[in-house]
XYZ file of C-alpha atoms in Angstrom:
21
model
C 62.377 13.525 37.857
C 64.423 14.127 40.879
C 67.796 13.566 39.825
C 70.442 11.859 42.496
C 72.755 14.677 41.910
C 70.737 16.755 44.214
C 70.676 14.023 46.636
C 66.796 13.302 46.082
C 65.419 16.002 48.546
C 61.794 15.194 49.848
C 60.906 19.059 49.160
C 62.494 18.443 45.703
C 59.188 20.243 44.489
C 61.055 23.473 45.859
C 63.868 23.261 43.393
C 63.438 25.455 40.182
C 62.709 23.533 37.364
C 65.539 25.102 35.294
C 67.752 23.501 37.951
C 66.382 20.403 37.357
C 67.175 20.402 34.038
């Protein structure tokens, strides 16, 4: 789910799905 590319933020839920693709 949360990609390590983003550093796996604790509030990754705040990141838009389109960005997590």
